[in-house]
Tab-separated table of C-alpha atoms in Angstrom:
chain	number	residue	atom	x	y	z
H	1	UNK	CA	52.663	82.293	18.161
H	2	UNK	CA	51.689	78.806	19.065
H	3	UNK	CA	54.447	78.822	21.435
H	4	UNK	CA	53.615	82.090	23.483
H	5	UNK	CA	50.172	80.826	23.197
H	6	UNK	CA	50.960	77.488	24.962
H	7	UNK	CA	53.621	79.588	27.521
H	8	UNK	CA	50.115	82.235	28.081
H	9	UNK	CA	47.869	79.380	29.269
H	10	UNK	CA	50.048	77.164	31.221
H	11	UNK	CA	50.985	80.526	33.272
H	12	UNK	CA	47.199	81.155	33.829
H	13	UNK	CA	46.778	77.618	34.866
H	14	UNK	CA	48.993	78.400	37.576
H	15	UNK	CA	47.903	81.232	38.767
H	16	UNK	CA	44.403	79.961	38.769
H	17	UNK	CA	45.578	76.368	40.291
H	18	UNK	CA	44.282	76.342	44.073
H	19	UNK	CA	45.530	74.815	47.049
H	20	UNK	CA	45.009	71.031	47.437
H	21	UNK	CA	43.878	70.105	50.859
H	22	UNK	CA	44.565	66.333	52.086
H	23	UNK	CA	42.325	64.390	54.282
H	24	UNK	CA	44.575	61.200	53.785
H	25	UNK	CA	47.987	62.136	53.913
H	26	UNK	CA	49.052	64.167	57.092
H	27	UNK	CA	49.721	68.149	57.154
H	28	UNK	CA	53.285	68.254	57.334
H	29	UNK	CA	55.317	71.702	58.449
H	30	UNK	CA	58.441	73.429	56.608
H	31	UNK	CA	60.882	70.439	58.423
H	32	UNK	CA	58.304	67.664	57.222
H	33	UNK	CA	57.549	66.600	60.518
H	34	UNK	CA	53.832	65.849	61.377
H	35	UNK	CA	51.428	68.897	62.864
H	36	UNK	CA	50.821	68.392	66.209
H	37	UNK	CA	48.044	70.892	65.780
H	38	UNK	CA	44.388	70.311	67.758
H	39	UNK	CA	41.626	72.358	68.435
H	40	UNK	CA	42.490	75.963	68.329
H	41	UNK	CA	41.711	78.678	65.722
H	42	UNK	CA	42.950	79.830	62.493
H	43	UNK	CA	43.631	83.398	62.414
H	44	UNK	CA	44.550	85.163	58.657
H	45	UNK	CA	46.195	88.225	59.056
H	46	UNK	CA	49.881	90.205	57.605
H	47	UNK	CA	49.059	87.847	54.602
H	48	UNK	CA	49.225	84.445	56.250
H	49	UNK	CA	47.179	81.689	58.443
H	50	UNK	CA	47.836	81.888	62.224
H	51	UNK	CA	46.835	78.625	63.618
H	52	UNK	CA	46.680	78.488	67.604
H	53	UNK	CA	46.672	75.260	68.423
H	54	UNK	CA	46.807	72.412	71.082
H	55	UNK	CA	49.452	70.495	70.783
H	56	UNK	CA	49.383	66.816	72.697
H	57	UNK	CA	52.833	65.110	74.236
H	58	UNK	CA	54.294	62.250	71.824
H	59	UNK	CA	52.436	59.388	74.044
H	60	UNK	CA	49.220	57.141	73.417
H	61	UNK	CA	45.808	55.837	74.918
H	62	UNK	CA	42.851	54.396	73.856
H	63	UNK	CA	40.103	57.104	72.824
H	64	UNK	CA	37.307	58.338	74.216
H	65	UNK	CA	37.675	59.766	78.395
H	66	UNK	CA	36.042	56.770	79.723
H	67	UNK	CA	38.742	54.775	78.066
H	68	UNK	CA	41.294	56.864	78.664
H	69	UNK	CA	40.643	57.757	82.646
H	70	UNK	CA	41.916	61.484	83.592
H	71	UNK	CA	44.527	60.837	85.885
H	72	UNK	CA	47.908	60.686	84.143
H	73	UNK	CA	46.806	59.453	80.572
H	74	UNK	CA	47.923	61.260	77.458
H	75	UNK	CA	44.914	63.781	77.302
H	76	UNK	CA	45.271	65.234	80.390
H	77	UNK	CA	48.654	65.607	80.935
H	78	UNK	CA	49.369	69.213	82.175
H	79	UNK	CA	52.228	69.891	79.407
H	80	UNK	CA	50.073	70.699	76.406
H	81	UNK	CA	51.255	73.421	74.596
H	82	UNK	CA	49.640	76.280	72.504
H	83	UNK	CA	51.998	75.606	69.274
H	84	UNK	CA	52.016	78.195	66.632
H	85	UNK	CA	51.997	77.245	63.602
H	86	UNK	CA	51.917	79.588	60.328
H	87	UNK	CA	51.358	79.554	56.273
H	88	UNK	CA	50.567	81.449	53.559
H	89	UNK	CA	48.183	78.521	51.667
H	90	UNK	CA	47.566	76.571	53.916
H	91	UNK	CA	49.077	73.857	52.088
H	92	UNK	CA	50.705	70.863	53.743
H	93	UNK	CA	54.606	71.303	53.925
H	94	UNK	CA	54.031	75.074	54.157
H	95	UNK	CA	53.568	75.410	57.921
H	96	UNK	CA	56.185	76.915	60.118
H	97	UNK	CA	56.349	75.801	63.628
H	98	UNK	CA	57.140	79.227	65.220
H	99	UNK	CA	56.983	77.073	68.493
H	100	UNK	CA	54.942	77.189	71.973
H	101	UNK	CA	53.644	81.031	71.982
H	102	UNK	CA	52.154	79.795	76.186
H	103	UNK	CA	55.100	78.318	77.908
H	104	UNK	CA	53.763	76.169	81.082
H	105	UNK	CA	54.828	78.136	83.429
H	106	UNK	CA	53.629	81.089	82.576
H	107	UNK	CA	49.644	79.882	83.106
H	108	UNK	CA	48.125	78.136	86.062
H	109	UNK	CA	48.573	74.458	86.880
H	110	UNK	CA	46.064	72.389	85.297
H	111	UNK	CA	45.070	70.250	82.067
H	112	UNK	CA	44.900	72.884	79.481
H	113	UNK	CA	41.920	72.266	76.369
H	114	UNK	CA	40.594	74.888	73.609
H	115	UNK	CA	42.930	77.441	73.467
H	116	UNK	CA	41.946	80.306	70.909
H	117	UNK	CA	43.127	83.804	69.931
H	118	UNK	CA	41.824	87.027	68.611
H	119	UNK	CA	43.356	90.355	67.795
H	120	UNK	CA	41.786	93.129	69.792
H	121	UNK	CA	42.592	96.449	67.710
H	122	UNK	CA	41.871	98.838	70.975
H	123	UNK	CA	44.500	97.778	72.650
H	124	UNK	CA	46.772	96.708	70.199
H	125	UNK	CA	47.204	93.072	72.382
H	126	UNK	CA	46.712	89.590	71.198
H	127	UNK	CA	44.179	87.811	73.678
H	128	UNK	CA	44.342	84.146	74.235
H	129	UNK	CA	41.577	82.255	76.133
H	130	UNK	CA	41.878	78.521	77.072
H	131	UNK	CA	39.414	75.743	79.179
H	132	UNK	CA	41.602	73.964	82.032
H	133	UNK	CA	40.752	71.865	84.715
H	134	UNK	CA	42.383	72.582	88.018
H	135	UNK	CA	43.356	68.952	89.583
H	136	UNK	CA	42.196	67.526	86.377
H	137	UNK	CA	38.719	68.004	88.103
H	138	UNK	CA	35.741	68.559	85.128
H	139	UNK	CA	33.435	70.063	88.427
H	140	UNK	CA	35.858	73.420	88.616
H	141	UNK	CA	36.622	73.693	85.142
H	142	UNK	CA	37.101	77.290	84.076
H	143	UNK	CA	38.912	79.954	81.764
H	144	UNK	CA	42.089	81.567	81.983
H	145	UNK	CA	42.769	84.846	79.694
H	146	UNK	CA	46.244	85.777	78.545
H	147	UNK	CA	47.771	88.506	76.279
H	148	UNK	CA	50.606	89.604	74.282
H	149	UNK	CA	51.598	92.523	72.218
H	150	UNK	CA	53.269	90.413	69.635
H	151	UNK	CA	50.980	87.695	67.579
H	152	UNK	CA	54.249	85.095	68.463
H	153	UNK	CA	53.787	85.235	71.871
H	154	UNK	CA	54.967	84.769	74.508
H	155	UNK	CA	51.472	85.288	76.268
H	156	UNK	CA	51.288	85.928	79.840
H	157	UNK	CA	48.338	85.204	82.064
H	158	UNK	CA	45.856	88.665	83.144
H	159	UNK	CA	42.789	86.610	84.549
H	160	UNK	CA	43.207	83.460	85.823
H	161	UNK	CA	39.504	82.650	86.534
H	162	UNK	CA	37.130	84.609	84.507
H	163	UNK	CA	33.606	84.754	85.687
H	164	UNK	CA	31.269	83.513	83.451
H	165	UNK	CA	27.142	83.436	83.146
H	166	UNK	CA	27.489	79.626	83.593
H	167	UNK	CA	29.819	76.875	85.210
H	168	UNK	CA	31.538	75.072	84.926
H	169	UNK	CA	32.819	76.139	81.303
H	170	UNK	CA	34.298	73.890	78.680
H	171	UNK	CA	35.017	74.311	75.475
H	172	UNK	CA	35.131	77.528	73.377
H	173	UNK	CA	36.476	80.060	70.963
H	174	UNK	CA	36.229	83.429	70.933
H	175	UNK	CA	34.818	85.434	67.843
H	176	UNK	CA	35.355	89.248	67.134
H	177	UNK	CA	32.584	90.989	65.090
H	178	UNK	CA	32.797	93.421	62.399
H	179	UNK	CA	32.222	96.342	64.799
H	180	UNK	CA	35.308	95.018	66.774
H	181	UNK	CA	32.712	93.685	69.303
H	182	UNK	CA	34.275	90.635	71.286
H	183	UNK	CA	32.008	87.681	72.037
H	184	UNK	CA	32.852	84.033	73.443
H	185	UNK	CA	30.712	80.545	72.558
H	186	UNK	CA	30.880	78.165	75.106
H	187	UNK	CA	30.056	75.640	76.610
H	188	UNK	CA	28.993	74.519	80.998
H	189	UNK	CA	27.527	71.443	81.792
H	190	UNK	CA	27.644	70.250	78.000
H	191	UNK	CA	24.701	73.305	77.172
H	192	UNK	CA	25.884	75.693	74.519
H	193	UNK	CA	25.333	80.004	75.151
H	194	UNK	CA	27.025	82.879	73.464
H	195	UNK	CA	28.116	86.126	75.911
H	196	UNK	CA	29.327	89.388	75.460
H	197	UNK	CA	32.733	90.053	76.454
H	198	UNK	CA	34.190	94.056	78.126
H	199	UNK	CA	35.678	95.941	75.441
H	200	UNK	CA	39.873	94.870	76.125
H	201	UNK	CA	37.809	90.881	75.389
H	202	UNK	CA	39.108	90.320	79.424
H	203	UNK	CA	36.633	89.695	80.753
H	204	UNK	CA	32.547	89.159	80.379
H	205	UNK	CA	30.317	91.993	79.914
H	206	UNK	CA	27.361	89.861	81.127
H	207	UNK	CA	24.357	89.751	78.960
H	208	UNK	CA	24.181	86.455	76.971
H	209	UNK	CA	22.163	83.944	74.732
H	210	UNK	CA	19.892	81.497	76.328
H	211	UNK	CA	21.071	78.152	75.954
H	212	UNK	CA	20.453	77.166	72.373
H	213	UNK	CA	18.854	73.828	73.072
H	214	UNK	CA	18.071	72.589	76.309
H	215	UNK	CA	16.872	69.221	74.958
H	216	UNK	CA	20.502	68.085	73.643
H	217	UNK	CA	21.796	66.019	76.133
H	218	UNK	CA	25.454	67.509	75.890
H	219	UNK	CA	27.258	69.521	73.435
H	220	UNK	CA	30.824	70.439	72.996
H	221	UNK	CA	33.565	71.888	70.790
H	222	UNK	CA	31.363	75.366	69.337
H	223	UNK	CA	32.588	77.315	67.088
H	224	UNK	CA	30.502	80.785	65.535
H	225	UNK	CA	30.817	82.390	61.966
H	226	UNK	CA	29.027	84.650	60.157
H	227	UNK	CA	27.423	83.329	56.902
H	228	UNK	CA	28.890	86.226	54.568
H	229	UNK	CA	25.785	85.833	52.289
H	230	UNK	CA	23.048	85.166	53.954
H	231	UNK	CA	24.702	87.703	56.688
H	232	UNK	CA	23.092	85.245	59.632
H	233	UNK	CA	25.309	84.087	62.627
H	234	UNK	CA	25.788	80.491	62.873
H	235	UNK	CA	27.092	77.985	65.537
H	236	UNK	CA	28.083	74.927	65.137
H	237	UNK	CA	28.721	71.857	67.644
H	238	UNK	CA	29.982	68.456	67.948
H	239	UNK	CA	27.427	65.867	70.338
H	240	UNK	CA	30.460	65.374	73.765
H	241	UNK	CA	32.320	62.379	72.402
H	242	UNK	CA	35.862	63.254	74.079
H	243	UNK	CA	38.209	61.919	72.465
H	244	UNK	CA	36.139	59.839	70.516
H	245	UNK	CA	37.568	57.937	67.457
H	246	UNK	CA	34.351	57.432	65.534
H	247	UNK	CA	33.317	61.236	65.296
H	248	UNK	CA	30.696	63.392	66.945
H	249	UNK	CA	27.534	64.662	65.038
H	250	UNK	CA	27.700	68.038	63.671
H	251	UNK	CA	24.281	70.322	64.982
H	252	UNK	CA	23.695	73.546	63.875
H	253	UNK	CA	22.028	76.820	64.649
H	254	UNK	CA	21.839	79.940	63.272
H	255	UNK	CA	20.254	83.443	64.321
H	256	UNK	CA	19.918	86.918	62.540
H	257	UNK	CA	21.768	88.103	65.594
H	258	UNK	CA	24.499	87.500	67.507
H	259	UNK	CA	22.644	87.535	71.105
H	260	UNK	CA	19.341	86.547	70.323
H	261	UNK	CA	17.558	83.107	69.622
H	262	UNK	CA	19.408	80.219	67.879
H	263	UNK	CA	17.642	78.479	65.648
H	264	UNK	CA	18.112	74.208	65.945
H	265	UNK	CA	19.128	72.879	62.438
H	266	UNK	CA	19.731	69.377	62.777
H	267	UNK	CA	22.443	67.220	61.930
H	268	UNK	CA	25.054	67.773	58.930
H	269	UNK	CA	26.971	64.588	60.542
H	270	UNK	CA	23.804	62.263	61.184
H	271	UNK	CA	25.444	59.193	60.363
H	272	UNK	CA	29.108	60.102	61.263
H	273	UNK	CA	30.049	60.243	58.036
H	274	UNK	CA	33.090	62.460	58.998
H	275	UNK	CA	34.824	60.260	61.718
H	276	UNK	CA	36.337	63.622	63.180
H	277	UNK	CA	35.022	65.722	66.152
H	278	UNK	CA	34.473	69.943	65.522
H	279	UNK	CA	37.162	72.199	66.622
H	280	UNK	CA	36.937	75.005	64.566
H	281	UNK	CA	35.025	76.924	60.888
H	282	UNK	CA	38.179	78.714	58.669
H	283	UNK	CA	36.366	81.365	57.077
H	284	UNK	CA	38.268	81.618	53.906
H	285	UNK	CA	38.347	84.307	51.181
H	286	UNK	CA	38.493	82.474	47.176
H	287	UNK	CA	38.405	83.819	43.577
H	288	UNK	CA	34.475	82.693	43.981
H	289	UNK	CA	33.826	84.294	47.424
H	290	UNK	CA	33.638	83.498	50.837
H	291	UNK	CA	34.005	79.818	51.860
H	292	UNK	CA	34.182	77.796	54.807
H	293	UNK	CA	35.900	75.195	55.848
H	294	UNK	CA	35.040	72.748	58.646
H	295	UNK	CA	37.931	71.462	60.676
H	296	UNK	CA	37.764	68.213	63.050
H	297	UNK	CA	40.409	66.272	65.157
H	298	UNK	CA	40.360	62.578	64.271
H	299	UNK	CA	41.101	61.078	67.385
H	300	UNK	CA	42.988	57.905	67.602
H	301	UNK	CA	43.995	57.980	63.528
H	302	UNK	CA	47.470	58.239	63.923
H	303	UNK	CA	49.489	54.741	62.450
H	304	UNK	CA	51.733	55.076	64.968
H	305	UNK	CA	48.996	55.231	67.721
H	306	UNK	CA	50.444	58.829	68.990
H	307	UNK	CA	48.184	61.732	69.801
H	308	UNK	CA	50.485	64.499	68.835
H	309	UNK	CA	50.140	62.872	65.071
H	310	UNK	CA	46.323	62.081	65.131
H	311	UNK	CA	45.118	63.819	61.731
H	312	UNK	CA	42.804	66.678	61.526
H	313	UNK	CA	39.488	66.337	59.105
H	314	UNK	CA	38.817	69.316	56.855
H	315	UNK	CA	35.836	70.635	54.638
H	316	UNK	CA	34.142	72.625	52.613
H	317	UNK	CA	30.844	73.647	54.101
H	318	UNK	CA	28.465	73.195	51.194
H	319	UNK	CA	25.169	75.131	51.168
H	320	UNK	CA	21.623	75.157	49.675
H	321	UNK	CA	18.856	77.474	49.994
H	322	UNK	CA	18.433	81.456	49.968
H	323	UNK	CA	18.448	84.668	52.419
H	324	UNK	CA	17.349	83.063	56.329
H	325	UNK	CA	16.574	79.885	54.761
H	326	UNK	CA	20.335	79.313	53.639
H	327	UNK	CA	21.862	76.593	55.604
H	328	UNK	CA	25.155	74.237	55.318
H	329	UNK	CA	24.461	70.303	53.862
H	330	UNK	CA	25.353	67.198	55.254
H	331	UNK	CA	28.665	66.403	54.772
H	332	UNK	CA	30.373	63.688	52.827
H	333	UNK	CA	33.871	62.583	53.645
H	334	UNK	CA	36.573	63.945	50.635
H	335	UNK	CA	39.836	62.612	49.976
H	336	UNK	CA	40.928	65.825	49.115
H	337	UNK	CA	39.618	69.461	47.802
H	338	UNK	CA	41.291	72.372	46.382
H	339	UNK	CA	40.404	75.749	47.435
H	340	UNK	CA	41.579	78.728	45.197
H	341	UNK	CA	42.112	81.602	48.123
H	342	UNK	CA	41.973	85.565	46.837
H	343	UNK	CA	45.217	87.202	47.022
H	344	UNK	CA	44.326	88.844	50.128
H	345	UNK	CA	41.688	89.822	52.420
């Protein structure tokens, strides 16, 4: 009896035993080789993580644009990829590199940032945006929108230039709403707006937030969830740091809805505690609810100085207060965290 007893509670050990998450050893995929995995978005769907990334060339510079220049340096070569990468814990080692889902030329010429993906369930098509700069020129910097009808790609290009409320656009993601409703947060001229996008998530629709605070002298790298208890819509963005090495502060805003007036929040990165800049929030599913995890490229960590292996930053969002008054706390850098994620959602 002892025996079965001691067999009964190591088995429930495992299957309660969650997924460690490293922020000092670097996600690895199936082969062991370093993710070269950058800002993006993590999709979970068919019972795994889709994670649509950036993925840099094996080359290095110093950090931060006005270090690096434009003109030929490893950021802004016109060769990024969008490197799929898969897993069903998220774990490191459990990735699968299913390989470059947006082969260059199949999208116009240009230094390509941001790419992310959502599922529109209309049309049955996968639907990638991305920033680029034509000429490596930040003045005409736009959005191209591609599709697929398989969630590996390959994507072709349908709108090469899509014609936002304001330019010139940089950073984004795109975020689908429960009523299927496609929407993109971006940003032009470092200000940060949400818009409304046509039902196939082509194009815009038009209507959009005001800018959510004019007084910020320039945001980047938004990304837009919706707080599963409080049921408020939040964005989140990094202060423009480009390629920074030390981090960007983290601001946020929330609203009750998803076009109306963002609330200013402050800081949860005030003293760049997290030395990481915002790419994306990984709504996750666990035993004890909804979480969410904060992702961030550390620029320039890599030991061997290469971009493709510069580590990501991730976290759990950690929260205090009730109903509108619910927000996320400062952050403290973890070495690690486990997260115990529901069998499926």
């Amino acid at each position: 009896m002892k025996m079965m007893s001691t067999l009964l509670l190591s088995l429930a050990a495992l299957m309660t035993s969650g997924t460690v998450i490293s922020n000092v050893d670097p996600r690895k995929d199936t082969t062991g080789s370093i993710l070269n995995a950058h800002d993006g978005n993590i999709l979970h769907m068919y019972g795994e993580y889709y994670w649509y990334s950036i993925g840099y060339g094996d080359c290095t510079e110093n950090p931060g644009c006005s270090k690096a220049g434009v003109n030929n340096s490893c950021g802004f070569m016109f060769n990024h990829s969008v490197t799929l990468y898969t897993s069903k814990d998220l774990s490191s080692g459990s990735w699968v590199n299913r390989g470059n889902v947006l082969p260059v030329q199949n999208r116009p010429m240009g230094t390509m940032f941001a790419a992310s993906v959502a599922y529109n369930n209309a049309t049955g098509q996968y639907v990638l945006w991305a920033n680029y700069l034509p000429q490596q020129n930040f003045k005409i910097a736009r959005y191209f929108v591609a599709t697929s009808k398989s969630r590996f790609g390959p994507f072709d290009v349908v709108n090469p230039h899509v014609n936002l409320t304001r330019s010139p656009q940089g950073d984004s993601k795109i975020f689908v709403d429960d009523d299927g409703q496609g929407y993109i947060i971006y940003t032009a001229n470092g200000k940060v707006t949400v818009e409304k996008l046509t039902p196939d998530y082509l194009y815009s629709e038009g209507s959009s937030t005001a800018i959510f605070n004019p007084s910020t002298p320039c945001e980047e790298s938004p990304s837009l969830f919706i707080d599963r208890v409080s049921g408020r819509y939040f964005g989140l963005t990094s202060i423009c740091c480009c390629f920074c090495s030390e981090g960007g502060n983290i601001e946020v805003y929330s609203s009750d809805s998803i076009l109306g007036n963002y609330t200013h929040h402050g800081s949860i990165n005030p003293s760049l505690e997290i030395p990481a800049q915002q790419t994306y929030i990984l709504p996750v599913n666990t035993t004890s609810g909804w979480q969410y995890i904060w992702i961030g490229d550390r620029w320039g960590s890599a030991p061997d100085k290469l971009k493709s292996h510069d580590f990501t930053y991730w976290g759990l969002l950690n929260w205090t207060g009730a109903g509108s008054g619910r927000l996320p706390q400062t952050m403290e850098f973890v070495d690690q965290f486990d997260v115990n994620l529901a069998d499926s959602f």
